[in-house]
Structures are given as C-alpha cells and as structure tokens.
Short mmCIF file of C-alpha atoms in Angstrom, two decimals:
data_model
loop_
_atom_site.label_atom_id
_atom_site.label_comp_id
_atom_site.label_asym_id
_atom_site.label_seq_id
_atom_site.Cartn_x
_atom_site.Cartn_y
_atom_site.Cartn_z
CA MET A 23 177.69 179.72 38.99
CA GLU A 24 179.41 179.65 42.76
CA LEU A 25 177.21 178.73 46.11
CA ALA A 26 178.22 179.22 48.97
CA GLN A 27 176.58 177.84 52.37
CA GLU A 28 176.51 178.48 56.08
CA ARG A 29 174.72 176.61 58.61
CA ASP A 30 173.93 177.98 62.41
CA ALA A 31 171.66 176.37 64.74
CA GLY A 32 169.52 174.72 62.06
CA THR A 33 169.47 177.90 59.55
CA ASN A 34 170.51 176.80 56.52
CA VAL A 35 171.84 179.94 54.53
CA ILE A 36 172.57 179.20 50.82
CA SER A 37 174.34 182.09 48.73
CA PRO A 38 174.67 181.53 45.25
CA ALA A 39 176.59 183.70 43.08
CA GLY A 40 176.63 184.56 39.32
CA ARG A 41 174.01 184.35 36.60
CA VAL A 42 171.01 181.94 36.37
CA ASP A 43 169.77 181.47 33.01
CA GLY A 44 168.65 178.82 30.81
CA SER A 45 172.13 177.56 30.48
CA ASN A 46 172.89 176.52 33.89
CA SER A 47 169.68 176.26 35.63
CA ALA A 48 169.57 172.70 35.93
CA GLU A 49 173.03 172.88 37.43
CA PHE A 50 171.38 175.68 39.62
CA HIS A 51 168.84 173.37 40.65
CA GLU A 52 171.01 170.27 41.41
CA SER A 53 173.26 172.31 43.85
CA LEU A 54 170.47 173.76 45.58
CA MET A 55 168.79 170.59 46.44
CA ALA A 56 172.00 169.27 47.42
CA ALA A 57 172.44 171.95 49.87
CA LEU A 58 169.26 171.16 51.83
CA SER A 59 169.18 168.60 54.67
CA GLY A 60 166.51 167.14 56.63
CA ASP A 61 167.82 168.53 59.88
CA ASP A 62 167.39 172.17 58.32
CA ASN A 63 164.55 174.20 60.67
CA ARG A 64 164.55 176.95 57.86
CA VAL A 65 166.18 177.68 54.57
CA ILE A 66 167.43 181.32 53.71
CA LEU A 67 168.52 181.68 50.08
CA ASP A 68 170.73 185.10 50.02
CA MET A 69 170.55 186.33 46.23
CA GLY A 70 172.74 189.27 46.78
CA GLY A 71 175.03 187.59 44.33
CA ILE A 72 172.72 186.94 41.80
CA ASP A 73 172.12 190.19 39.03
CA TYR A 74 170.54 187.99 36.40
CA ILE A 75 167.74 185.58 36.68
CA SER A 76 165.35 184.47 33.65
CA SER A 77 162.15 182.43 33.70
CA ALA A 78 164.61 179.03 33.69
CA GLY A 79 165.90 180.40 37.28
CA LEU A 80 162.69 181.30 38.53
CA ARG A 81 161.43 177.70 37.72
CA VAL A 82 164.32 176.57 40.13
CA LEU A 83 163.26 178.62 42.72
CA LEU A 84 159.43 177.84 42.33
CA LEU A 85 160.43 173.82 42.53
CA LEU A 86 162.87 174.74 45.81
CA ALA A 87 159.67 176.60 47.50
CA GLN A 88 157.48 173.93 46.67
CA HIS A 89 159.67 171.42 47.83
CA LEU A 90 160.28 172.92 51.44
CA GLY A 91 156.66 174.18 51.62
CA GLY A 92 155.96 170.46 51.10
CA ASN A 93 157.95 169.42 54.37
CA SER A 94 156.76 172.93 56.12
CA THR A 95 160.05 174.12 56.07
CA PRO A 96 159.89 177.73 56.59
CA PHE A 97 161.59 179.56 53.40
CA ALA A 98 162.85 182.87 52.44
CA VAL A 99 164.71 184.94 50.00
CA CYS A 100 167.10 188.06 50.74
CA SER A 101 169.07 190.64 49.61
CA LEU A 102 167.41 190.82 45.83
CA ALA A 103 169.35 193.19 43.30
CA ALA A 104 167.09 195.57 42.02
CA SER A 105 167.01 194.04 38.58
CA VAL A 106 166.07 190.55 40.35
CA ASP A 107 163.05 192.25 42.37
CA GLU A 108 161.89 193.62 39.24
CA VAL A 109 161.60 189.75 38.05
CA PHE A 110 160.12 188.89 41.25
CA ARG A 111 157.54 191.25 41.07
CA ILE A 112 156.39 190.93 37.37
CA SER A 113 155.83 187.49 37.89
CA GLY A 114 154.30 187.48 41.16
CA PHE A 115 156.81 185.27 43.02
CA ASN A 116 156.86 187.96 45.80
CA GLN A 117 153.41 186.98 46.57
CA ILE A 118 154.67 183.42 46.85
CA ILE A 119 158.13 183.77 48.44
CA THR A 120 158.66 185.59 51.59
CA VAL A 121 161.36 188.41 50.47
CA PHE A 122 163.42 190.26 52.91
CA GLY A 123 165.48 193.33 52.41
CA THR A 124 168.89 191.60 54.09
CA LEU A 125 170.35 188.72 55.56
CA ASP A 126 170.09 190.05 58.92
CA GLU A 127 166.09 190.90 58.87
CA ALA A 128 165.76 187.19 57.34
CA LYS A 129 167.70 185.62 60.23
CA ALA A 130 165.52 187.69 62.85
CA GLN A 131 162.31 187.27 61.41
CA LEU A 132 161.80 184.25 59.58
CA ALA A 133 159.82 181.92 61.34
CA MET B 23 174.30 201.87 16.11
CA ARG B 24 172.49 199.03 14.81
CA ARG B 25 174.12 195.29 14.43
CA SER B 26 172.87 191.89 13.70
CA LEU B 27 173.20 188.29 14.73
CA ASN B 28 171.75 185.26 13.12
CA ILE B 29 171.13 182.07 15.03
CA THR B 30 171.12 178.78 13.31
CA PRO B 31 169.53 176.13 15.43
CA VAL B 32 171.73 172.81 15.56
CA PRO B 33 169.45 169.75 15.29
CA GLY B 34 169.84 167.82 18.81
CA ALA B 35 172.02 170.77 20.40
CA ALA B 36 170.01 171.86 23.36
CA ALA B 37 168.36 175.23 23.03
CA ALA B 38 170.41 176.89 25.67
CA GLU B 39 173.82 176.60 23.73
CA ALA B 40 172.73 179.48 21.85
CA LEU B 41 172.62 181.59 24.67
CA PRO B 42 176.38 182.28 25.08
CA ARG B 43 176.31 183.91 21.71
CA ILE B 44 173.52 186.24 22.50
CA VAL B 45 174.96 187.47 25.72
CA ALA B 46 178.49 188.15 24.06
CA PHE B 47 176.66 189.57 21.07
CA VAL B 48 174.24 192.02 23.77
CA GLU B 49 177.58 192.67 25.89
CA GLU B 50 179.62 193.98 22.79
CA MET B 51 177.00 195.97 21.71
CA ALA B 52 176.14 197.53 24.97
CA GLU B 53 180.12 198.36 25.38
CA LEU B 54 180.42 199.81 22.37
CA ASP B 55 177.23 202.31 22.65
CA ASP B 56 177.81 202.69 26.57
CA TRP B 57 174.38 201.20 27.77
CA ALA B 58 173.34 201.35 31.12
CA PRO B 59 173.79 198.29 33.37
CA ASP B 60 170.02 197.72 33.85
CA LEU B 61 169.41 198.26 30.30
CA VAL B 62 171.92 195.32 29.38
CA LEU B 63 170.19 192.94 31.71
CA ARG B 64 166.67 193.89 30.55
CA SER B 65 167.87 193.37 26.91
CA ASN B 66 169.70 189.80 27.65
CA LEU B 67 166.27 188.60 29.67
CA ILE B 68 164.00 190.01 26.76
CA LEU B 69 166.19 187.76 24.47
CA GLU B 70 166.87 184.78 26.03
CA GLU B 71 162.84 184.28 26.97
CA LEU B 72 161.96 185.03 23.25
CA ILE B 73 164.94 182.92 21.67
CA LEU B 74 164.48 180.00 24.17
CA ASN B 75 160.84 179.84 23.64
CA THR B 76 161.10 179.67 20.02
CA LEU B 77 163.90 176.88 20.32
CA THR B 78 162.56 174.94 22.70
CA HIS B 79 158.40 174.69 22.01
CA GLY B 80 158.05 172.98 18.84
CA ARG B 81 158.24 175.74 16.73
CA THR B 82 161.46 174.63 14.93
CA SER B 83 159.76 173.01 12.27
CA GLY B 84 161.26 174.47 9.07
CA LEU B 85 163.14 176.98 11.14
CA SER B 86 166.34 177.58 9.94
CA ASP B 87 167.19 181.39 11.04
CA ILE B 88 166.59 183.55 13.68
CA GLU B 89 167.81 186.96 13.10
CA ILE B 90 168.35 189.12 16.08
CA THR B 91 168.92 193.32 15.54
CA LEU B 92 169.83 195.52 18.15
CA GLU B 93 169.65 199.41 17.44
CA SER B 94 170.85 201.78 20.29
CA GLY B 95 168.58 204.40 21.14
CA GLU B 96 168.22 207.38 23.97
CA ASN B 97 168.46 204.81 27.10
CA SER B 98 167.13 202.38 25.23
CA VAL B 99 167.46 199.53 22.60
CA THR B 100 165.10 198.34 19.65
CA ILE B 101 165.02 194.78 19.69
CA THR B 102 164.11 193.10 16.32
CA LEU B 103 163.57 189.42 15.91
CA VAL B 104 162.62 187.53 12.37
CA ASP B 105 162.60 183.89 12.23
CA ASP B 106 161.28 181.33 9.82
CA GLY B 107 160.01 178.94 12.20
CA THR B 108 155.97 178.00 12.72
CA ALA B 109 153.67 181.17 12.99
CA PHE B 110 153.83 182.35 16.49
CA ASP B 111 152.63 185.50 17.70
CA PRO B 112 154.32 185.75 21.28
CA LEU B 113 152.08 188.71 22.30
CA ASN B 114 148.88 187.00 22.04
CA ASP B 115 149.41 183.00 21.36
CA GLU B 116 150.10 182.25 24.95
CA PRO B 117 147.91 183.18 27.65
CA SER B 118 149.75 185.05 30.75
CA PRO B 119 150.05 182.92 33.67
CA ASP B 120 147.95 183.79 36.75
CA THR B 121 150.52 185.10 39.19
CA ASP B 122 148.04 185.68 41.89
CA LEU B 123 147.71 181.65 42.32
CA PRO B 124 149.54 180.14 45.90
CA LEU B 125 152.78 178.59 46.09
CA GLN B 126 151.59 174.98 45.53
CA GLU B 127 149.36 175.66 42.27
CA ARG B 128 151.89 178.05 40.60
CA SER B 129 153.43 176.31 37.19
CA ILE B 130 156.20 178.14 35.17
CA GLY B 131 154.59 177.69 31.99
CA GLY B 132 153.95 181.43 30.37
CA LEU B 133 156.43 183.14 32.44
CA GLY B 134 158.93 184.06 30.17
CA LEU B 135 156.74 185.51 27.60
CA HIS B 136 154.88 187.38 30.68
CA LEU B 137 157.89 188.87 31.68
CA VAL B 138 158.59 189.99 27.87
CA ARG B 139 155.27 191.34 27.69
CA THR B 140 155.62 193.56 30.83
CA MET B 141 159.09 194.60 30.94
CA ALA B 142 159.30 195.38 26.94
CA GLU B 143 157.33 198.53 25.34
CA ASP B 144 156.09 199.28 21.80
CA LEU B 145 155.87 195.58 21.09
CA ALA B 146 154.69 194.81 17.38
CA TYR B 147 154.32 191.50 15.81
CA LYS B 148 153.44 190.24 12.34
CA HIS B 149 153.81 187.65 9.88
CA ALA B 150 154.66 188.00 6.70
CA ASP B 151 156.57 186.70 3.94
CA GLY B 152 156.40 183.49 5.97
CA LYS B 153 158.61 184.75 8.64
CA ASN B 154 157.72 185.63 12.05
CA HIS B 155 158.40 189.53 12.59
CA LEU B 156 158.95 190.93 16.42
CA THR B 157 159.66 194.05 17.39
CA LEU B 158 160.19 195.64 20.86
CA VAL B 159 161.70 198.26 22.94
CA ALA B 160 164.02 197.42 26.20
CA ARG B 161 164.44 201.03 28.06
CA ALA B 162 166.63 201.86 31.12
CA GLY B 163 165.55 202.76 34.34
CA ALA B 164 162.17 202.17 36.06
#
C-alpha cells in the first residue's frame, strides 16, 4: 500500500494506491491518520489508485469520515474505480461520504 | 475448470494471514480460464468476506478445514465453501445492516456479508454431515 500526499492552501489531498483488504487495513488506517493535520481546511481522498476494497477497508473509511465529521472538516472521496463504486453503492457509503467523479471536481466543489 | 484449495486455521495466527493464499488461488484460476477483471475482483471480495467472517467470529470452535472450490462458467464462477466449524448460515443468521443511517451512527458490523449477499447470485446454504455448505455464483459485468 503506497500513499501519496499533497497539500495546497489548506486542502489535503491523499492518494493511496493498491488493494485494501483485511491484511493491510490496519496499516491503511495508520497511514491515513498520520496524513491528517489539524491545519487541514478540507480533506480529499483520491481513490483512483485503488481497485479493490473489502469491508475491512470500508471500516477504515468510515472511521476517517467519522473523525473528520467530528471536527467539521469537509471530506470527500473521488475517482472511484467501477469496482469500488459498486462496493460504495451496496454499502450505502455514497450516502454518508461525499463522492466526486474527479479530483478537479472535488477541489472545485468540496466546501 | 474446477479446482479446490483447503485453508487450515492456524491457532494464534491472524485470520488475514489466510488472504494471500486465497488471492493467489483466485488469480491463478483467473489466468488459466481468462476471467474478466471484474469477475476476479468480485470473487476475491466474496471469498475474503466469507472466509474472514468464518475465521474471526468465534466460529473456529472445532474448525479444522475450510475447502474452497471454484468452477469457471460462462462469464461466471461458481464458488463452493465447505467448513467443519460451528453451524452458521451466512444468508440468514446475521441481519443486514441499516445502510441508510447517518454517518455518525453507522457501524461496520454485518457489512461484509451484506456485500456478499448483494453481489453474488444463486446463494444456497445447508448444514449437512456436521459441515457448513455454501454455494454461490459470482458473475462478470453489472
């Protein structure tokens, strides 16, 4: 699991790549939490590099969304692969986490 | 083609340690029978959720073997799981989570089996000869 990060004027864009399953979800959680800063005005998780996520990975996204929601920090995900989008829809995550088609859309519209 | 893999629980080992073998088994079969990429992803997801569920939810009492059988079909794969652990019907014994709850009230419990029940087709469970028998079909495409 690789994780790239880019900060621009308070927008924290985190871009993980690889598979998120039960064998690396704890590491995924740790990396995501370490990538956050109290100075973030908003957080965008670019999922374009993830083609597989199981419920173990969804749990991490839920914890992240709940953490940021508790701080009232705007949070969105973007660029979901079709397979990840399917998992989001079945689990109802598209109703609790803001999803944008592309990173540009997320940057322009997340407030 | 039809092939089987047996997973033997290792006392004290993390359940997720079984995953790499399952992924390798699926990918080998996928390559031999030329599965569509989304069929590989769905098969992996279904197997991960079901097997981790069996290995992590206290149903390992008496569990000595989980046999996974995959049989390639036309744009589909039939998955059969047989285990000798505690009787558990993954289709009915755990309620589906409320996927309409707001963010701060959501929990992850039950989501894995909900994914399986929604994504797979022709699901059938029986407990026979002291074993759990589950068959289901993963299909490529929407």
